[in-house]
JSON list of C-alpha atoms in Angstrom, two decimals:
[
{"chain": "H", "resi": 1, "resn": "MET", "atom": "CA", "xyz": [-13.90, -4.86, 5.35]},
{"chain": "H", "resi": 2, "resn": "ARG", "atom": "CA", "xyz": [-13.59, -7.89, 7.06]},
{"chain": "H", "resi": 3, "resn": "THR", "atom": "CA", "xyz": [-14.41, -7.16, 10.82]},
{"chain": "H", "resi": 4, "resn": "GLY", "atom": "CA", "xyz": [-12.46, -10.70, 12.24]},
{"chain": "H", "resi": 5, "resn": "HIS", "atom": "CA", "xyz": [-9.09, -8.55, 12.27]},
{"chain": "H", "resi": 6, "resn": "ASP", "atom": "CA", "xyz": [-8.47, -7.29, 15.48]},
{"chain": "H", "resi": 7, "resn": "THR", "atom": "CA", "xyz": [-5.90, -4.43, 15.05]},
{"chain": "H", "resi": 8, "resn": "GLU", "atom": "CA", "xyz": [-4.21, -5.22, 18.37]},
{"chain": "H", "resi": 9, "resn": "THR", "atom": "CA", "xyz": [-3.53, -8.74, 16.85]},
{"chain": "H", "resi": 10, "resn": "MET", "atom": "CA", "xyz": [-2.45, -7.26, 13.51]},
{"chain": "H", "resi": 11, "resn": "ARG", "atom": "CA", "xyz": [0.15, -4.81, 15.34]},
{"chain": "H", "resi": 12, "resn": "GLU", "atom": "CA", "xyz": [1.78, -7.49, 17.47]},
{"chain": "H", "resi": 13, "resn": "ALA", "atom": "CA", "xyz": [1.90, -9.71, 14.27]},
{"chain": "H", "resi": 14, "resn": "LEU", "atom": "CA", "xyz": [3.57, -6.92, 12.35]},
{"chain": "H", "resi": 15, "resn": "GLN", "atom": "CA", "xyz": [5.99, -6.44, 15.44]},
{"chain": "H", "resi": 16, "resn": "HIS", "atom": "CA", "xyz": [6.67, -10.12, 15.68]},
{"chain": "H", "resi": 17, "resn": "SER", "atom": "CA", "xyz": [6.97, -10.62, 11.63]},
{"chain": "H", "resi": 18, "resn": "VAL", "atom": "CA", "xyz": [9.67, -7.87, 11.19]},
{"chain": "H", "resi": 19, "resn": "GLY", "atom": "CA", "xyz": [11.56, -7.60, 14.72]},
{"chain": "H", "resi": 20, "resn": "SER", "atom": "CA", "xyz": [11.91, -4.92, 16.94]},
{"chain": "H", "resi": 21, "resn": "LYS", "atom": "CA", "xyz": [14.06, -2.73, 15.15]},
{"chain": "H", "resi": 22, "resn": "ILE", "atom": "CA", "xyz": [12.50, -2.48, 11.84]},
{"chain": "H", "resi": 23, "resn": "TYR", "atom": "CA", "xyz": [9.17, -2.19, 13.55]},
{"chain": "H", "resi": 24, "resn": "ALA", "atom": "CA", "xyz": [10.45, 1.18, 15.41]},
{"chain": "H", "resi": 25, "resn": "ARG", "atom": "CA", "xyz": [12.20, 2.49, 12.26]},
{"chain": "H", "resi": 26, "resn": "GLY", "atom": "CA", "xyz": [8.68, 2.03, 10.30]},
{"chain": "H", "resi": 27, "resn": "LEU", "atom": "CA", "xyz": [6.70, 3.62, 13.13]},
{"chain": "H", "resi": 28, "resn": "GLU", "atom": "CA", "xyz": [9.00, 6.82, 12.77]},
{"chain": "H", "resi": 29, "resn": "TYR", "atom": "CA", "xyz": [8.03, 6.58, 9.11]},
{"chain": "H", "resi": 30, "resn": "TYR", "atom": "CA", "xyz": [4.16, 6.14, 9.86]},
{"chain": "H", "resi": 31, "resn": "ARG", "atom": "CA", "xyz": [3.98, 8.92, 12.18]},
{"chain": "H", "resi": 32, "resn": "HIS", "atom": "CA", "xyz": [5.81, 11.27, 9.94]},
{"chain": "H", "resi": 33, "resn": "GLY", "atom": "CA", "xyz": [3.09, 10.75, 7.24]},
{"chain": "H", "resi": 34, "resn": "ASN", "atom": "CA", "xyz": [5.36, 8.86, 4.77]},
{"chain": "H", "resi": 35, "resn": "VAL", "atom": "CA", "xyz": [2.83, 6.54, 3.29]},
{"chain": "H", "resi": 36, "resn": "ARG", "atom": "CA", "xyz": [1.44, 8.61, 0.16]},
{"chain": "H", "resi": 37, "resn": "SER", "atom": "CA", "xyz": [-1.15, 6.70, -1.33]},
{"chain": "H", "resi": 38, "resn": "TRP", "atom": "CA", "xyz": [-2.44, 3.10, -0.96]},
{"chain": "H", "resi": 39, "resn": "ASN", "atom": "CA", "xyz": [-5.52, 0.84, -1.04]},
{"chain": "H", "resi": 40, "resn": "ALA", "atom": "CA", "xyz": [-6.32, -2.57, 0.44]},
{"chain": "H", "resi": 41, "resn": "THR", "atom": "CA", "xyz": [-8.28, -5.47, -0.54]},
{"chain": "H", "resi": 42, "resn": "ASP", "atom": "CA", "xyz": [-9.79, -8.17, 1.30]},
{"chain": "H", "resi": 43, "resn": "GLU", "atom": "CA", "xyz": [-8.67, -11.49, -0.51]},
{"chain": "H", "resi": 44, "resn": "PRO", "atom": "CA", "xyz": [-10.85, -14.86, -0.47]},
{"chain": "H", "resi": 45, "resn": "ASP", "atom": "CA", "xyz": [-8.53, -16.77, 1.51]},
{"chain": "H", "resi": 46, "resn": "GLY", "atom": "CA", "xyz": [-9.18, -14.43, 4.91]},
{"chain": "H", "resi": 47, "resn": "SER", "atom": "CA", "xyz": [-5.89, -12.65, 4.25]},
{"chain": "H", "resi": 48, "resn": "CYS", "atom": "CA", "xyz": [-5.59, -8.61, 3.13]},
{"chain": "H", "resi": 49, "resn": "THR", "atom": "CA", "xyz": [-3.33, -6.91, 0.77]},
{"chain": "H", "resi": 50, "resn": "VAL", "atom": "CA", "xyz": [-2.39, -3.39, 1.28]},
{"chain": "H", "resi": 51, "resn": "VAL", "atom": "CA", "xyz": [-0.53, -2.01, -1.69]},
{"chain": "H", "resi": 52, "resn": "GLY", "atom": "CA", "xyz": [0.73, 1.36, -1.55]},
{"chain": "H", "resi": 53, "resn": "SER", "atom": "CA", "xyz": [3.37, 4.29, -2.13]},
{"chain": "H", "resi": 54, "resn": "VAL", "atom": "CA", "xyz": [5.69, 5.15, 0.79]},
{"chain": "H", "resi": 55, "resn": "ARG", "atom": "CA", "xyz": [8.28, 7.61, 0.66]},
{"chain": "H", "resi": 56, "resn": "GLY", "atom": "CA", "xyz": [11.94, 7.23, 1.80]},
{"chain": "H", "resi": 57, "resn": "THR", "atom": "CA", "xyz": [14.81, 8.22, -0.17]},
{"chain": "H", "resi": 58, "resn": "TYR", "atom": "CA", "xyz": [12.31, 7.34, -3.49]},
{"chain": "H", "resi": 59, "resn": "PRO", "atom": "CA", "xyz": [8.95, 6.72, -3.45]},
{"chain": "H", "resi": 60, "resn": "TYR", "atom": "CA", "xyz": [8.80, 2.91, -3.12]},
{"chain": "H", "resi": 61, "resn": "HIS", "atom": "CA", "xyz": [6.20, 0.55, -4.05]},
{"chain": "H", "resi": 62, "resn": "THR", "atom": "CA", "xyz": [4.86, -1.66, -1.30]},
{"chain": "H", "resi": 63, "resn": "GLU", "atom": "CA", "xyz": [2.85, -4.47, -0.32]},
{"chain": "H", "resi": 64, "resn": "ALA", "atom": "CA", "xyz": [1.74, -5.75, 3.02]},
{"chain": "H", "resi": 65, "resn": "THR", "atom": "CA", "xyz": [-0.29, -8.73, 3.26]},
{"chain": "H", "resi": 66, "resn": "TYR", "atom": "CA", "xyz": [-1.89, -9.96, 6.40]},
{"chain": "H", "resi": 67, "resn": "TYR", "atom": "CA", "xyz": [-2.49, -13.55, 7.11]},
{"chain": "H", "resi": 68, "resn": "PRO", "atom": "CA", "xyz": [-4.73, -14.28, 10.11]},
{"chain": "H", "resi": 69, "resn": "GLU", "atom": "CA", "xyz": [-4.19, -17.95, 10.91]},
{"chain": "H", "resi": 70, "resn": "ASP", "atom": "CA", "xyz": [-1.96, -18.82, 13.40]},
{"chain": "H", "resi": 71, "resn": "GLY", "atom": "CA", "xyz": [-2.24, -15.89, 15.50]},
{"chain": "H", "resi": 72, "resn": "GLY", "atom": "CA", "xyz": [-1.33, -13.54, 12.03]},
{"chain": "H", "resi": 73, "resn": "PHE", "atom": "CA", "xyz": [1.63, -12.82, 9.75]},
{"chain": "H", "resi": 74, "resn": "TRP", "atom": "CA", "xyz": [2.42, -10.12, 7.86]},
{"chain": "H", "resi": 75, "resn": "ASP", "atom": "CA", "xyz": [4.58, -10.61, 4.53]},
{"chain": "H", "resi": 76, "resn": "ILE", "atom": "CA", "xyz": [6.16, -7.47, 3.05]},
{"chain": "H", "resi": 77, "resn": "GLU", "atom": "CA", "xyz": [7.24, -6.87, -0.28]},
{"chain": "H", "resi": 78, "resn": "CYS", "atom": "CA", "xyz": [9.02, -3.50, -1.33]},
{"chain": "H", "resi": 79, "resn": "ASP", "atom": "CA", "xyz": [11.10, -2.01, -4.15]},
{"chain": "H", "resi": 80, "resn": "CYS", "atom": "CA", "xyz": [13.42, -0.52, -1.95]},
{"chain": "H", "resi": 81, "resn": "PRO", "atom": "CA", "xyz": [16.89, -1.71, -1.93]},
{"chain": "H", "resi": 82, "resn": "TYR", "atom": "CA", "xyz": [16.51, -3.73, 1.74]},
{"chain": "H", "resi": 83, "resn": "ASP", "atom": "CA", "xyz": [16.53, -7.22, 1.29]},
{"chain": "H", "resi": 84, "resn": "ASP", "atom": "CA", "xyz": [14.00, -8.25, 4.21]},
{"chain": "H", "resi": 85, "resn": "ALA", "atom": "CA", "xyz": [11.11, -7.09, 5.60]},
{"chain": "H", "resi": 86, "resn": "CYS", "atom": "CA", "xyz": [11.45, -2.93, 5.84]},
{"chain": "H", "resi": 87, "resn": "LYS", "atom": "CA", "xyz": [10.34, 0.10, 7.53]},
{"chain": "H", "resi": 88, "resn": "HIS", "atom": "CA", "xyz": [8.46, 1.02, 4.32]},
{"chain": "H", "resi": 89, "resn": "GLY", "atom": "CA", "xyz": [6.14, -1.86, 4.72]},
{"chain": "H", "resi": 90, "resn": "VAL", "atom": "CA", "xyz": [5.70, -1.32, 8.43]},
{"chain": "H", "resi": 91, "resn": "ALA", "atom": "CA", "xyz": [4.42, 1.96, 7.94]},
{"chain": "H", "resi": 92, "resn": "LEU", "atom": "CA", "xyz": [2.02, 1.07, 5.15]},
{"chain": "H", "resi": 93, "resn": "ALA", "atom": "CA", "xyz": [0.85, -1.92, 7.50]},
{"chain": "H", "resi": 94, "resn": "LEU", "atom": "CA", "xyz": [0.66, 0.78, 10.52]},
{"chain": "H", "resi": 95, "resn": "THR", "atom": "CA", "xyz": [-1.40, 3.29, 8.32]},
{"chain": "H", "resi": 96, "resn": "TYR", "atom": "CA", "xyz": [-3.84, 0.20, 7.17]},
{"chain": "H", "resi": 97, "resn": "ILE", "atom": "CA", "xyz": [-4.50, -0.99, 11.08]},
{"chain": "H", "resi": 98, "resn": "HIS", "atom": "CA", "xyz": [-4.93, 2.72, 12.21]},
{"chain": "H", "resi": 99, "resn": "SER", "atom": "CA", "xyz": [-7.54, 3.28, 9.55]},
{"chain": "H", "resi": 100, "resn": "ARG", "atom": "CA", "xyz": [-9.03, 0.06, 10.47]},
{"chain": "H", "resi": 101, "resn": "GLU", "atom": "CA", "xyz": [-9.29, 1.54, 13.90]},
{"chain": "H", "resi": 102, "resn": "SER", "atom": "CA", "xyz": [-10.70, 4.85, 12.82]},
{"chain": "H", "resi": 103, "resn": "GLY", "atom": "CA", "xyz": [-13.13, 3.40, 10.28]},
{"chain": "H", "resi": 104, "resn": "THR", "atom": "CA", "xyz": [-11.62, 4.86, 7.46]},
{"chain": "H", "resi": 105, "resn": "VAL", "atom": "CA", "xyz": [-10.09, 1.85, 5.23]},
{"chain": "H", "resi": 106, "resn": "GLN", "atom": "CA", "xyz": [-9.77, 2.69, 1.53]},
{"chain": "H", "resi": 107, "resn": "GLU", "atom": "CA", "xyz": [-10.69, -0.78, 0.27]},
{"chain": "H", "resi": 108, "resn": "VAL", "atom": "CA", "xyz": [-11.15, -1.76, -3.40]},
{"chain": "H", "resi": 109, "resn": "PRO", "atom": "CA", "xyz": [-14.02, -4.00, -3.94]},
{"chain": "H", "resi": 110, "resn": "THR", "atom": "CA", "xyz": [-12.97, -7.39, -5.53]},
{"chain": "H", "resi": 111, "resn": "HIS", "atom": "CA", "xyz": [-15.66, -7.44, -7.89]},
{"chain": "H", "resi": 112, "resn": "LEU", "atom": "CA", "xyz": [-14.38, -4.50, -10.07]},
{"chain": "H", "resi": 113, "resn": "SER", "atom": "CA", "xyz": [-13.13, -5.30, -13.44]},
{"chain": "H", "resi": 114, "resn": "ASP", "atom": "CA", "xyz": [-9.53, -4.91, -13.90]},
{"chain": "H", "resi": 115, "resn": "ARG", "atom": "CA", "xyz": [-10.52, -1.35, -16.09]},
{"chain": "H", "resi": 116, "resn": "GLU", "atom": "CA", "xyz": [-12.40, -0.35, -12.95]},
{"chain": "H", "resi": 117, "resn": "HIS", "atom": "CA", "xyz": [-9.87, -1.35, -10.60]},
{"chain": "H", "resi": 118, "resn": "VAL", "atom": "CA", "xyz": [-7.03, 0.57, -12.31]},
{"chain": "H", "resi": 119, "resn": "LEU", "atom": "CA", "xyz": [-9.17, 3.91, -12.56]},
{"chain": "H", "resi": 120, "resn": "GLN", "atom": "CA", "xyz": [-10.16, 3.54, -8.73]},
{"chain": "H", "resi": 121, "resn": "ALA", "atom": "CA", "xyz": [-6.60, 3.18, -7.88]},
{"chain": "H", "resi": 122, "resn": "LEU", "atom": "CA", "xyz": [-5.76, 6.20, -9.72]},
{"chain": "H", "resi": 123, "resn": "ARG", "atom": "CA", "xyz": [-8.55, 8.30, -8.30]},
{"chain": "H", "resi": 124, "resn": "THR", "atom": "CA", "xyz": [-7.43, 7.33, -4.78]},
{"chain": "H", "resi": 125, "resn": "ALA", "atom": "CA", "xyz": [-4.08, 8.65, -5.52]},
{"chain": "H", "resi": 126, "resn": "GLY", "atom": "CA", "xyz": [-5.53, 12.11, -6.56]},
{"chain": "H", "resi": 127, "resn": "ILE", "atom": "CA", "xyz": [-5.21, 11.64, -10.22]},
{"chain": "H", "resi": 128, "resn": "ASP", "atom": "CA", "xyz": [-7.90, 13.17, -12.50]},
{"chain": "H", "resi": 129, "resn": "THR", "atom": "CA", "xyz": [-8.73, 10.03, -14.59]},
{"chain": "H", "resi": 130, "resn": "ASP", "atom": "CA", "xyz": [-11.44, 12.08, -16.96]},
{"chain": "H", "resi": 131, "resn": "ALA", "atom": "CA", "xyz": [-7.99, 14.03, -18.39]},
{"chain": "H", "resi": 132, "resn": "LEU", "atom": "CA", "xyz": [-5.79, 11.17, -18.21]},
{"chain": "H", "resi": 133, "resn": "PRO", "atom": "CA", "xyz": [-6.26, 9.90, -22.19]},
{"chain": "H", "resi": 134, "resn": "GLN", "atom": "CA", "xyz": [-5.55, 13.19, -23.32]},
{"chain": "H", "resi": 135, "resn": "HIS", "atom": "CA", "xyz": [-2.61, 13.48, -20.86]},
{"chain": "H", "resi": 136, "resn": "LEU", "atom": "CA", "xyz": [-1.30, 9.85, -22.16]},
{"chain": "H", "resi": 137, "resn": "HIS", "atom": "CA", "xyz": [-1.68, 10.79, -25.80]},
{"chain": "H", "resi": 138, "resn": "GLN", "atom": "CA", "xyz": [0.19, 14.24, -25.20]},
{"chain": "H", "resi": 139, "resn": "ARG", "atom": "CA", "xyz": [2.69, 12.21, -23.71]},
{"chain": "H", "resi": 140, "resn": "PHE", "atom": "CA", "xyz": [3.37, 9.66, -25.85]},
{"chain": "H", "resi": 141, "resn": "ARG", "atom": "CA", "xyz": [3.23, 11.94, -28.79]},
{"chain": "H", "resi": 142, "resn": "ALA", "atom": "CA", "xyz": [6.24, 13.82, -27.06]},
{"chain": "H", "resi": 143, "resn": "ASP", "atom": "CA", "xyz": [8.06, 10.99, -26.27]},
{"chain": "H", "resi": 144, "resn": "THR", "atom": "CA", "xyz": [7.80, 10.00, -29.86]},
{"chain": "H", "resi": 145, "resn": "ALA", "atom": "CA", "xyz": [8.86, 13.25, -31.10]},
{"chain": "H", "resi": 146, "resn": "ASP", "atom": "CA", "xyz": [12.23, 12.71, -28.87]},
{"chain": "H", "resi": 147, "resn": "LEU", "atom": "CA", "xyz": [12.80, 9.31, -30.78]},
{"chain": "H", "resi": 148, "resn": "LEU", "atom": "CA", "xyz": [12.79, 10.75, -34.27]}
]
């Protein structure tokens, strides 16, 4: 975890990036614990990307990237129907900011192989990776049987 990212600056940049209305809605999602699973990765350019699942009407795959240059900026992407930066992204970013303040960041090391990265992300999400091959095999057989 990079220590150069000041959490107060990150929070202010988030509010500035999304506006006060979306920030307030995202704050409520954060306070209600709508962020289900997430992890963070420091990028070589100094930015930080947070990826997670945020519960709304459905569980939404959400990504929030913090760029520290020029006072900070957040870029938020989400598969919810809202076109711009959304409350799900704000909740995810606030979860990350709070975890930095409390020292509990769930960071994925960038040196991991793709396979290790996927396995670590699955474990972070609470999935038993030891039972995963058997589960996938059974699921594939069941799905294939439905086709026949």
